[in-house]
mmCIF file of C-alpha atoms and ligand atoms in Angstrom:
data_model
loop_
_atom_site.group_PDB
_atom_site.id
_atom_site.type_symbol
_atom_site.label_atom_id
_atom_site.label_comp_id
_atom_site.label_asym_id
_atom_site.label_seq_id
_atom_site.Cartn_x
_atom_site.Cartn_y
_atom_site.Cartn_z
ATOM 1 C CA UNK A 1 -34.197 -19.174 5.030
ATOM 2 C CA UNK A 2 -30.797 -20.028 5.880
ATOM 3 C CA UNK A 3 -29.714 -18.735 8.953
ATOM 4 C CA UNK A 4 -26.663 -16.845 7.091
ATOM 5 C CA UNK A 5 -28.560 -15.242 4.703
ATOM 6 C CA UNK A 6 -30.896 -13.905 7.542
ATOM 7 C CA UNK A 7 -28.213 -12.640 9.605
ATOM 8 C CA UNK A 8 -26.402 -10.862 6.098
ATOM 9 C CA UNK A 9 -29.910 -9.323 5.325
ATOM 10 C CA UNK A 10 -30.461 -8.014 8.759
ATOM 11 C CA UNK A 11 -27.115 -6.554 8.697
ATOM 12 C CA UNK A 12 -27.708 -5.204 5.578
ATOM 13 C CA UNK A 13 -31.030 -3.209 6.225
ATOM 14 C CA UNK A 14 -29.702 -2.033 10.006
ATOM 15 C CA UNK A 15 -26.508 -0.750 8.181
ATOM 16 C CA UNK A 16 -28.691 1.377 5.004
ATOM 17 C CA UNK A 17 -31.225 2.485 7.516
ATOM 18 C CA UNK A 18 -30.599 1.411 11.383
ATOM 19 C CA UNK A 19 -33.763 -0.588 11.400
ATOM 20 C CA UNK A 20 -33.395 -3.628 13.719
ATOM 21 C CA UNK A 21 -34.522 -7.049 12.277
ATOM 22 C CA UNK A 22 -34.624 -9.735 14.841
ATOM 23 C CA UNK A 23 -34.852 -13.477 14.486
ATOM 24 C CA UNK A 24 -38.590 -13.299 15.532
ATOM 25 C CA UNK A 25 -39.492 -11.125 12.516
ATOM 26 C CA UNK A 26 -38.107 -13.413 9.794
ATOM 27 C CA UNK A 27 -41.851 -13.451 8.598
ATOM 28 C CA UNK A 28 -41.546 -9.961 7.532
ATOM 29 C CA UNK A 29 -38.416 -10.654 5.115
ATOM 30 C CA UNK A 30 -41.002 -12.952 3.120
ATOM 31 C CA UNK A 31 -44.221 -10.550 3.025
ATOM 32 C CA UNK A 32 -42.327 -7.622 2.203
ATOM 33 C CA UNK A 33 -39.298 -8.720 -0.031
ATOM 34 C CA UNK A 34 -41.307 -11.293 -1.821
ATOM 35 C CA UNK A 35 -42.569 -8.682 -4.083
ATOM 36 C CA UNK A 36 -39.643 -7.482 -5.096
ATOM 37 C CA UNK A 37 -38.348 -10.925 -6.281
ATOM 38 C CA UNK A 38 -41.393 -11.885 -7.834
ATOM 39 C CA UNK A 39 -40.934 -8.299 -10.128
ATOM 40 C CA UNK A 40 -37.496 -9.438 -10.221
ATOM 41 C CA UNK A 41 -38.785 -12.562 -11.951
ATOM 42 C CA UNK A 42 -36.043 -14.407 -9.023
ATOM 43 C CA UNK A 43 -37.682 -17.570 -7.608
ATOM 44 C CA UNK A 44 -37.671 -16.585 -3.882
ATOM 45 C CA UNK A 45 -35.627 -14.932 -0.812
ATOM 46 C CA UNK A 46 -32.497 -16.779 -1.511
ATOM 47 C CA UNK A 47 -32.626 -15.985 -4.929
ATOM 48 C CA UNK A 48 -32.975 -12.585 -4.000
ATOM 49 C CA UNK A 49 -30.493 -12.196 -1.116
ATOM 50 C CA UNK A 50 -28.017 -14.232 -3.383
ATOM 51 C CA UNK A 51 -28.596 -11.237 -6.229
ATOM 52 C CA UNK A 52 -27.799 -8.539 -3.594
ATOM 53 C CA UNK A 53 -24.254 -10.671 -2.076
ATOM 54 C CA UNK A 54 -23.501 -10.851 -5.765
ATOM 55 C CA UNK A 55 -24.397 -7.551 -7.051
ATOM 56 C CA UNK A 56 -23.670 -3.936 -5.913
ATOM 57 C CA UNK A 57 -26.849 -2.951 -7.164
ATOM 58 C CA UNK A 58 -27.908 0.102 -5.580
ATOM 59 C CA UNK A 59 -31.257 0.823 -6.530
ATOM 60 C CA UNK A 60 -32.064 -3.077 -5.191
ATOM 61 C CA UNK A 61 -30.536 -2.196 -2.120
ATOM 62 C CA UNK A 62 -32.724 0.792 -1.358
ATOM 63 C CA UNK A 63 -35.719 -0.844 -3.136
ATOM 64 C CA UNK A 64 -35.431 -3.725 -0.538
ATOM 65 C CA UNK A 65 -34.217 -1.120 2.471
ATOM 66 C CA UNK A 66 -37.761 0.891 2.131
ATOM 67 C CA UNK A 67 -39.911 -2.036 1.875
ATOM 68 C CA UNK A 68 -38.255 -2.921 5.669
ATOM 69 C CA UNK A 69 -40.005 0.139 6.530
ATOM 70 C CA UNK A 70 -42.697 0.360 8.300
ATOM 71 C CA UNK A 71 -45.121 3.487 7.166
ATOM 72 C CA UNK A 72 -47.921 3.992 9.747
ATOM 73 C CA UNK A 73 -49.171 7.386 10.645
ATOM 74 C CA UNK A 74 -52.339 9.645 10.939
ATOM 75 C CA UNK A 75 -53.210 13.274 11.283
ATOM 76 C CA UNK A 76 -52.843 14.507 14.577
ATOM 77 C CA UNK A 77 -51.256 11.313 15.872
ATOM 78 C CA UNK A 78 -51.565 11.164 19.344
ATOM 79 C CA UNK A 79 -53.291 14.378 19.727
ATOM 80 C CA UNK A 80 -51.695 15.298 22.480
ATOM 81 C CA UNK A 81 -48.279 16.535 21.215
ATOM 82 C CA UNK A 82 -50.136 18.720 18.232
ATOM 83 C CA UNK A 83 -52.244 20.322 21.318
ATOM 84 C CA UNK A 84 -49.229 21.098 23.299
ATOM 85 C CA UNK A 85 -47.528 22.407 20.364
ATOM 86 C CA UNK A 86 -50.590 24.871 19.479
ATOM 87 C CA UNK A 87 -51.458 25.802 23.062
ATOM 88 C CA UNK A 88 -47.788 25.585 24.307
ATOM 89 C CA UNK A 89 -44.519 25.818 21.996
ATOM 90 C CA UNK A 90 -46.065 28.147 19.590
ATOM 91 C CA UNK A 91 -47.333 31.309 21.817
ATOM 92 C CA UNK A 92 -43.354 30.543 23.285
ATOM 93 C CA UNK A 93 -41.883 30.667 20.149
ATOM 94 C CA UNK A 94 -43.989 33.504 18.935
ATOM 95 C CA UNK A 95 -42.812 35.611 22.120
ATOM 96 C CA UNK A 96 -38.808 34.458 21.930
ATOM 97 C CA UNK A 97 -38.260 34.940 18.356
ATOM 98 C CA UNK A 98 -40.327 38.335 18.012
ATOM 99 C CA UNK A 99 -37.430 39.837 16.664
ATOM 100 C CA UNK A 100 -36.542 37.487 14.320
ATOM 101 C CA UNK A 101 -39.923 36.888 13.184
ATOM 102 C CA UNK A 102 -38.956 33.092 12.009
ATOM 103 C CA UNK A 103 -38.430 29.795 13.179
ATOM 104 C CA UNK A 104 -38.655 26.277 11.904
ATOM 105 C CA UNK A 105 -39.563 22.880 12.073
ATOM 106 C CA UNK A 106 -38.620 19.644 11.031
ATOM 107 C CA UNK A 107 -40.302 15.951 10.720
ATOM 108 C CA UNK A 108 -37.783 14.114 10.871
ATOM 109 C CA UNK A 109 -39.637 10.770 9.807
ATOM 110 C CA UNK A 110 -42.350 12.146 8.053
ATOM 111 C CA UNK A 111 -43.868 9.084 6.199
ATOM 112 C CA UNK A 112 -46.356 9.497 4.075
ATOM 113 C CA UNK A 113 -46.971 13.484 5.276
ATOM 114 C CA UNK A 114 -49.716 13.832 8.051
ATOM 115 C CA UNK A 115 -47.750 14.582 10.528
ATOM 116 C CA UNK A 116 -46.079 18.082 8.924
ATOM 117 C CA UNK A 117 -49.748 18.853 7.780
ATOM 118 C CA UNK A 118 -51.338 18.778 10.705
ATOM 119 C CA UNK A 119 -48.932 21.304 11.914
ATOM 120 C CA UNK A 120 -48.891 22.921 8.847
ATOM 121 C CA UNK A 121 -52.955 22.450 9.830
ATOM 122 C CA UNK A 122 -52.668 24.218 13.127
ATOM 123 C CA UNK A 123 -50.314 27.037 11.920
ATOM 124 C CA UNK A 124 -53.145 27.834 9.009
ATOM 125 C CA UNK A 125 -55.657 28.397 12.130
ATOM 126 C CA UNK A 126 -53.359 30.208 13.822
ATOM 127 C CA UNK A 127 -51.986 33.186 10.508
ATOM 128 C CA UNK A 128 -53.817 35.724 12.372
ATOM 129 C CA UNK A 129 -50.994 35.729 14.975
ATOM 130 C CA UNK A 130 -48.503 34.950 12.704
ATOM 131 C CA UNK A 131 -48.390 38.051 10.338
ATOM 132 C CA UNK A 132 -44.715 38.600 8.531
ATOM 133 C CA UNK A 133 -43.366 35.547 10.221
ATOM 134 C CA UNK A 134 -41.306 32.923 7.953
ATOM 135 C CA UNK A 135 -42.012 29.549 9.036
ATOM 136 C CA UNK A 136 -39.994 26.488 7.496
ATOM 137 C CA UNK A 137 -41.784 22.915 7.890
ATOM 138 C CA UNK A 138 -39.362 20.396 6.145
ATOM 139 C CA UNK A 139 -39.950 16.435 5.860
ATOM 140 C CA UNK A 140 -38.133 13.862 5.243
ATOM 141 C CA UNK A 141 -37.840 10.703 5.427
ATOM 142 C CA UNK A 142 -35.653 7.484 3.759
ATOM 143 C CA UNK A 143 -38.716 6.333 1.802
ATOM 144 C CA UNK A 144 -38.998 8.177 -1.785
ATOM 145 C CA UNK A 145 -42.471 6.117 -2.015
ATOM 146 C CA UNK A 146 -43.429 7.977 0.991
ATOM 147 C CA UNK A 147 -42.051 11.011 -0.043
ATOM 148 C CA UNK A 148 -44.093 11.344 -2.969
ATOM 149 C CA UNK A 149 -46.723 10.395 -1.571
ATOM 150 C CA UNK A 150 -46.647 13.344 1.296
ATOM 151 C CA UNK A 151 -46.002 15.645 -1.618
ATOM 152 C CA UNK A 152 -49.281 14.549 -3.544
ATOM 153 C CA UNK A 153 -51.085 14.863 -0.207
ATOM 154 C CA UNK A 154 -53.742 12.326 -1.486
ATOM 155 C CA UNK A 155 -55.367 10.611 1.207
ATOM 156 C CA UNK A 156 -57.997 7.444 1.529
ATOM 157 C CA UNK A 157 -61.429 8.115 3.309
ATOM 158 C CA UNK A 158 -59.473 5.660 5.818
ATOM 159 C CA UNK A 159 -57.137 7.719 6.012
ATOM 160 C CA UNK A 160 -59.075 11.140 6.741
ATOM 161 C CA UNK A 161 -60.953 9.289 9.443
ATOM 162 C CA UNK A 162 -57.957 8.880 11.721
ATOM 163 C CA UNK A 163 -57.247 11.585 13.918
ATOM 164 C CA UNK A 164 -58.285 14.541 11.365
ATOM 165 C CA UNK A 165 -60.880 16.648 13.104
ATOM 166 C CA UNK A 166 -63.970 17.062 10.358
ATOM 167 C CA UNK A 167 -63.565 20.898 10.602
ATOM 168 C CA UNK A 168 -60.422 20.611 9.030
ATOM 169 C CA UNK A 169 -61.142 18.158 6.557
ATOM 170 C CA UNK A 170 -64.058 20.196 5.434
ATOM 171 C CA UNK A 171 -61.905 23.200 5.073
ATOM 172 C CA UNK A 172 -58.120 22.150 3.986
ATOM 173 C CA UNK A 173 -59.179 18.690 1.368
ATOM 174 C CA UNK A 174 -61.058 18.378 -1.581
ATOM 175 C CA UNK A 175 -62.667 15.282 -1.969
ATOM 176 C CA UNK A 176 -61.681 13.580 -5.854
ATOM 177 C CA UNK A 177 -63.611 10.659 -6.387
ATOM 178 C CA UNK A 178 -62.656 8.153 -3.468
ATOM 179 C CA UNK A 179 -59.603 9.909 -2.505
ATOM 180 C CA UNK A 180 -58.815 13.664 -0.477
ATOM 181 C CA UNK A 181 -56.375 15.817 -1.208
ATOM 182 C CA UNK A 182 -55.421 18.305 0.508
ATOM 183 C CA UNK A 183 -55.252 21.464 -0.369
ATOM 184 C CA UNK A 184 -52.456 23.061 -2.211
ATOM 185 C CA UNK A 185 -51.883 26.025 0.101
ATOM 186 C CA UNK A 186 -51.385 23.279 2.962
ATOM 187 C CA UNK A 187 -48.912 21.535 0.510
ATOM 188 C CA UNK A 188 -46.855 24.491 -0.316
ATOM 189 C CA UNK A 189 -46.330 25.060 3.736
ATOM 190 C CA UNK A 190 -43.765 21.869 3.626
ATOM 191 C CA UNK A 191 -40.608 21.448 1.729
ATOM 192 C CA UNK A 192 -39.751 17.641 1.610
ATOM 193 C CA UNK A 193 -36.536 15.961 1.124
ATOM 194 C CA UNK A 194 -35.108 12.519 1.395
ATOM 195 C CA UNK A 195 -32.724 12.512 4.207
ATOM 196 C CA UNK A 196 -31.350 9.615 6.072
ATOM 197 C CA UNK A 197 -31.240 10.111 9.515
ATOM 198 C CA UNK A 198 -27.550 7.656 10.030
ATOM 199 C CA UNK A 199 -26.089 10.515 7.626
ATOM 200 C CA UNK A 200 -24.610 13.796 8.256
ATOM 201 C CA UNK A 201 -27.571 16.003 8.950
ATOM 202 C CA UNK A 202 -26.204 19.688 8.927
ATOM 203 C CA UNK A 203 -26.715 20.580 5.529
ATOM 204 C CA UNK A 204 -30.426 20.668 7.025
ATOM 205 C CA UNK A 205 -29.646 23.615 8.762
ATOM 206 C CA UNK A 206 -30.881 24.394 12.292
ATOM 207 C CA UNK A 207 -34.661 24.220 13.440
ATOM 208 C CA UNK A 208 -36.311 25.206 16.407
ATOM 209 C CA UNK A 209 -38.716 22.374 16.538
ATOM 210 C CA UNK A 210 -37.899 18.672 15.675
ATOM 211 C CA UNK A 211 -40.295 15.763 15.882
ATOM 212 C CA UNK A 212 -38.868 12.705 15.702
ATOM 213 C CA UNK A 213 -42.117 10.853 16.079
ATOM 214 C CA UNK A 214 -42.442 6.499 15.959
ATOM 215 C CA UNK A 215 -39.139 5.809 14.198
ATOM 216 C CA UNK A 216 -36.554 5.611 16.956
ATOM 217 C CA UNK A 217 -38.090 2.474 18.052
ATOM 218 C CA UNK A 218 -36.729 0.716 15.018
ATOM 219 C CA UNK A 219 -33.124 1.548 16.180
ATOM 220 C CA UNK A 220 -30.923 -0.212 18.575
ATOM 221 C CA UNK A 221 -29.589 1.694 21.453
ATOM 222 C CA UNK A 222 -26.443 2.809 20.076
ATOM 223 C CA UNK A 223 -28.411 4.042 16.808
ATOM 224 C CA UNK A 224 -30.777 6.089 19.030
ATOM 225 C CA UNK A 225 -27.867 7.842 21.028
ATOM 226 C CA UNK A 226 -25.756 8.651 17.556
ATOM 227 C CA UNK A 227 -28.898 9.854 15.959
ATOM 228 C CA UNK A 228 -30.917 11.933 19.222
ATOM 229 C CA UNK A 229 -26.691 13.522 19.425
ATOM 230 C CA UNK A 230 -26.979 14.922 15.329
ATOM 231 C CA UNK A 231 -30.734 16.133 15.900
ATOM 232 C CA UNK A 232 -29.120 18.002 19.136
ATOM 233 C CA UNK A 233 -26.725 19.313 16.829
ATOM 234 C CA UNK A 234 -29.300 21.116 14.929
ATOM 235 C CA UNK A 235 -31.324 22.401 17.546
ATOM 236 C CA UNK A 236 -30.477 25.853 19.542
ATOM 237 C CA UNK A 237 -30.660 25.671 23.236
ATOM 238 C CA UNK A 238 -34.109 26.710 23.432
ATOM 239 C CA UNK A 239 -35.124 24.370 20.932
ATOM 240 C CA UNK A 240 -38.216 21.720 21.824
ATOM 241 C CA UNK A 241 -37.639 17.983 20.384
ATOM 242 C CA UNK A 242 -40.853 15.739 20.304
ATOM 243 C CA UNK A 243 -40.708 11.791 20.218
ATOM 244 C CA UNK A 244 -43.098 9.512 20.224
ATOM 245 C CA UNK A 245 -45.096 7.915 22.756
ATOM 246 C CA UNK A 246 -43.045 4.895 23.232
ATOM 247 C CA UNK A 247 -39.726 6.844 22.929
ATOM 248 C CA UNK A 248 -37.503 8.439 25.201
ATOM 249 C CA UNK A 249 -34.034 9.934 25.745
ATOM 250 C CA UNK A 250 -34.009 8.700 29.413
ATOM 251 C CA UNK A 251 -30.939 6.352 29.524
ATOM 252 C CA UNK A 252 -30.002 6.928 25.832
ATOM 253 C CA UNK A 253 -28.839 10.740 25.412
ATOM 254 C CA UNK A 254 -27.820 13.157 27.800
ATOM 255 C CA UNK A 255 -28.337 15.987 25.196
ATOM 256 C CA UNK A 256 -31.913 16.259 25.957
ATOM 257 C CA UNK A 257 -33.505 16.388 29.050
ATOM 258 C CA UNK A 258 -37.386 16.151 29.656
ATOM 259 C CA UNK A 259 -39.382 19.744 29.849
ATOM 260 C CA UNK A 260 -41.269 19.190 33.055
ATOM 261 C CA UNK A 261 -44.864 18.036 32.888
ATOM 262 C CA UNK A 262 -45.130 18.229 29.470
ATOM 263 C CA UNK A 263 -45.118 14.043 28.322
ATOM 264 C CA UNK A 264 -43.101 13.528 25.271
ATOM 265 C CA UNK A 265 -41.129 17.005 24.724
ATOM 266 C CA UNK A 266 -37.722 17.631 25.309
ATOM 267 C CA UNK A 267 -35.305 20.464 25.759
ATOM 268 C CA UNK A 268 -31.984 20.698 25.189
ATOM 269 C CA UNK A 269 -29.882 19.925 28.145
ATOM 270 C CA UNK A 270 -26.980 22.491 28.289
ATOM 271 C CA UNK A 271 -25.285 20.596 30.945
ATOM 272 C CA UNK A 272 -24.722 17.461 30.177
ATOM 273 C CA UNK A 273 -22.560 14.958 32.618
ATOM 274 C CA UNK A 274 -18.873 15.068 31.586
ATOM 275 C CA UNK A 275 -18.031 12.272 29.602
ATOM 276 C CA UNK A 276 -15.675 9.786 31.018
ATOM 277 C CA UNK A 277 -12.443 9.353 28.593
ATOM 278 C CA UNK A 278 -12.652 5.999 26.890
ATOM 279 C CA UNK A 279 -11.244 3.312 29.255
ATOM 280 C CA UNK A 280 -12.351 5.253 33.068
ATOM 281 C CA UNK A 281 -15.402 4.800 34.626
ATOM 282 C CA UNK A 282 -17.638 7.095 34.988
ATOM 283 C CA UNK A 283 -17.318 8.694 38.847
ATOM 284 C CA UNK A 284 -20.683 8.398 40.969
HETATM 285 C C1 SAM B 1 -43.827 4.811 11.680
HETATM 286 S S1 SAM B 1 -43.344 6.084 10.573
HETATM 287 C C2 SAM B 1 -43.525 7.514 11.593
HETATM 288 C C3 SAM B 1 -44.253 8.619 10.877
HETATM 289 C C4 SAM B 1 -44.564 9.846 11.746
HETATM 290 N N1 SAM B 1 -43.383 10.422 12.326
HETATM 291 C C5 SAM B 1 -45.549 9.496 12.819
HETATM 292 O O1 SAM B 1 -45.178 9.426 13.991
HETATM 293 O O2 SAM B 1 -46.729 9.266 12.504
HETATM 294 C C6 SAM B 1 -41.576 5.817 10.557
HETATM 295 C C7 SAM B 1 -40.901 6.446 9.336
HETATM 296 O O3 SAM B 1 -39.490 6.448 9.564
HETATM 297 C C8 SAM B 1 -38.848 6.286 8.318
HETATM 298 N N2 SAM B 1 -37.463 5.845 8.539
HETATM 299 C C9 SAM B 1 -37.020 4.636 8.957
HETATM 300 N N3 SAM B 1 -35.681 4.619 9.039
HETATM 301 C C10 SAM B 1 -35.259 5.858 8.671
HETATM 302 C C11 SAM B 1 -33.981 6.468 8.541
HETATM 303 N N4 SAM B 1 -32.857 5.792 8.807
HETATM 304 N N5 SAM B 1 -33.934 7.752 8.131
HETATM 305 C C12 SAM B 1 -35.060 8.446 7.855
HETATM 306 N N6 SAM B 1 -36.309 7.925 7.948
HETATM 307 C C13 SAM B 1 -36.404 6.648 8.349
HETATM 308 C C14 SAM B 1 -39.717 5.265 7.605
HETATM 309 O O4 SAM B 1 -39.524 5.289 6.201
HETATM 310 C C15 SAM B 1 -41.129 5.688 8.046
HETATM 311 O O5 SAM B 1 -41.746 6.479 7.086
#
């Protein structure tokens, strides 16, 4: 590939989605877009990237913007966060918004769906305590593939067997020939929606919980700070943010600030360091 056409690509897929293609990761461009020019009946990449300079073809654009995606993720991913959420932010939550008697939570990368199940999982286990309470789970994500994929909530045995404790496969999936799905009380817990996370997120309304879990790491600095600032924007002050386990705000937002000793969770930070006006440094 021409060096120009793999810098216009890259530009193009970091300015749709904010995912950073480097030099080194050329080889993706050809296993993932080479299926789209083959259906395309185009001969090969610079056919392809030639079509999208030429063309303002949206649908091609977004076609080719969620194949640069990557997808991975598994029930109870990490288990460590889901734990802390169950044993932790929940019993908090339960005692702060008593009077309210709602809250709610967002995924804000929610691939293919396991993640909002498996707290839509824990929250099942936990109804006894949660009585009259309205709880909002919403999902989204920039892939429609994976979209409608979390809303069939059909799952490979491969899937099932990563992270999903066997108690609750037993009791939340039904098992339809090779695939599970899980079950339809599960699915009506979580309202998905596509949502990119560079666009204006209010009309999401505010949440109380926001796990932004394994997708940060695709940004570039400057990404990661405009993006952590609009989830901030959403939260209340005694909201909890999860990231993932190779993600953090240290460095890159001051709107968060770590909760202590719990890896991975953040809290708003209501006192952020003054900005410096554009041109003075910053005073030490
Ligand atoms: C690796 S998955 C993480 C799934 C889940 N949060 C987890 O930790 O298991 C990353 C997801 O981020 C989504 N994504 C990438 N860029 C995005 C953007 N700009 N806006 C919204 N979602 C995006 C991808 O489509 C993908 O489904």
């Amino acid at each position: 590939m021409k060096p120009e056409d793999f810098d216009f690509i890259a530009k193009f897929i970091k300015d749709r989605s904010g995912l950073v293609l480097t030099s080194d990761k050329s080889y993706l461009l050809e296993s993932r877009l080479m299926p789209i020019a083959r259906k395309r009946g185009l001969k090969g990449l610079d056919e392809l990237i030639g079509t999208v300079r030429a063309s303002r073809d949206e649908a091609l654009g977004r076609e080719i913007t969620e194949a640069m995606t990557t997808n991975e993720s598994f029930f109870f991913r990490d288990s460590k966060p889901f734990d802390q959420f169950k044993d932790m932010v929940l019993p908090h939550i339960l005692k702060v918004r008593a009077a309210k008697k709602s809250f709610r939570i967002w995924c804000a990368a929610s691939s293919s769906g396991q993640e909002p199940y498996s707290l839509a999982m824990i929250l099942k286990e936990e109804q006894s305590k949660l009585a009259g309470w309205k709880i909002d789970i919403v999902g989204t994500d920039i892939s429609t593939e994976m979209l409608e994929k979390a809303k069939a909530g059909v799952y490979s045995q491969f899937e099932v067997q990563r992270g999903l404790p066997i108690t609750l496969l037993v009791k939340y999936f039904k098992k339809k020939d090779e695939v599970w799905q899980i079950d339809a009380a599960i699915r009506a817990m979580v309202q998905y929606r596509e949502w990119n996370l560079l666009t204006d997120l209010k009309a999401l309304g505010q949440f109380d919980v926001v796990f932004c879990r394994n997708v940060l790491i695709y940004f570039d600095q400057p990404t990661k700070t405009r993006v952590l600032g609009n989830i901030a924007g959403l939260m209340p002050d005694d909201g909890f943010l999860y990231l993932g386990g190779a993600e953090t705000v240290l460095g890159i937002s001051d709107k968060f600030k770590p909760i202590p000793n719990q890896r991975g969770i953040y809290g708003i930070n209501k006192d952020p360091a003054p900005q410096a006006p554009p041109g003075f440094a910053a005073k030490t």
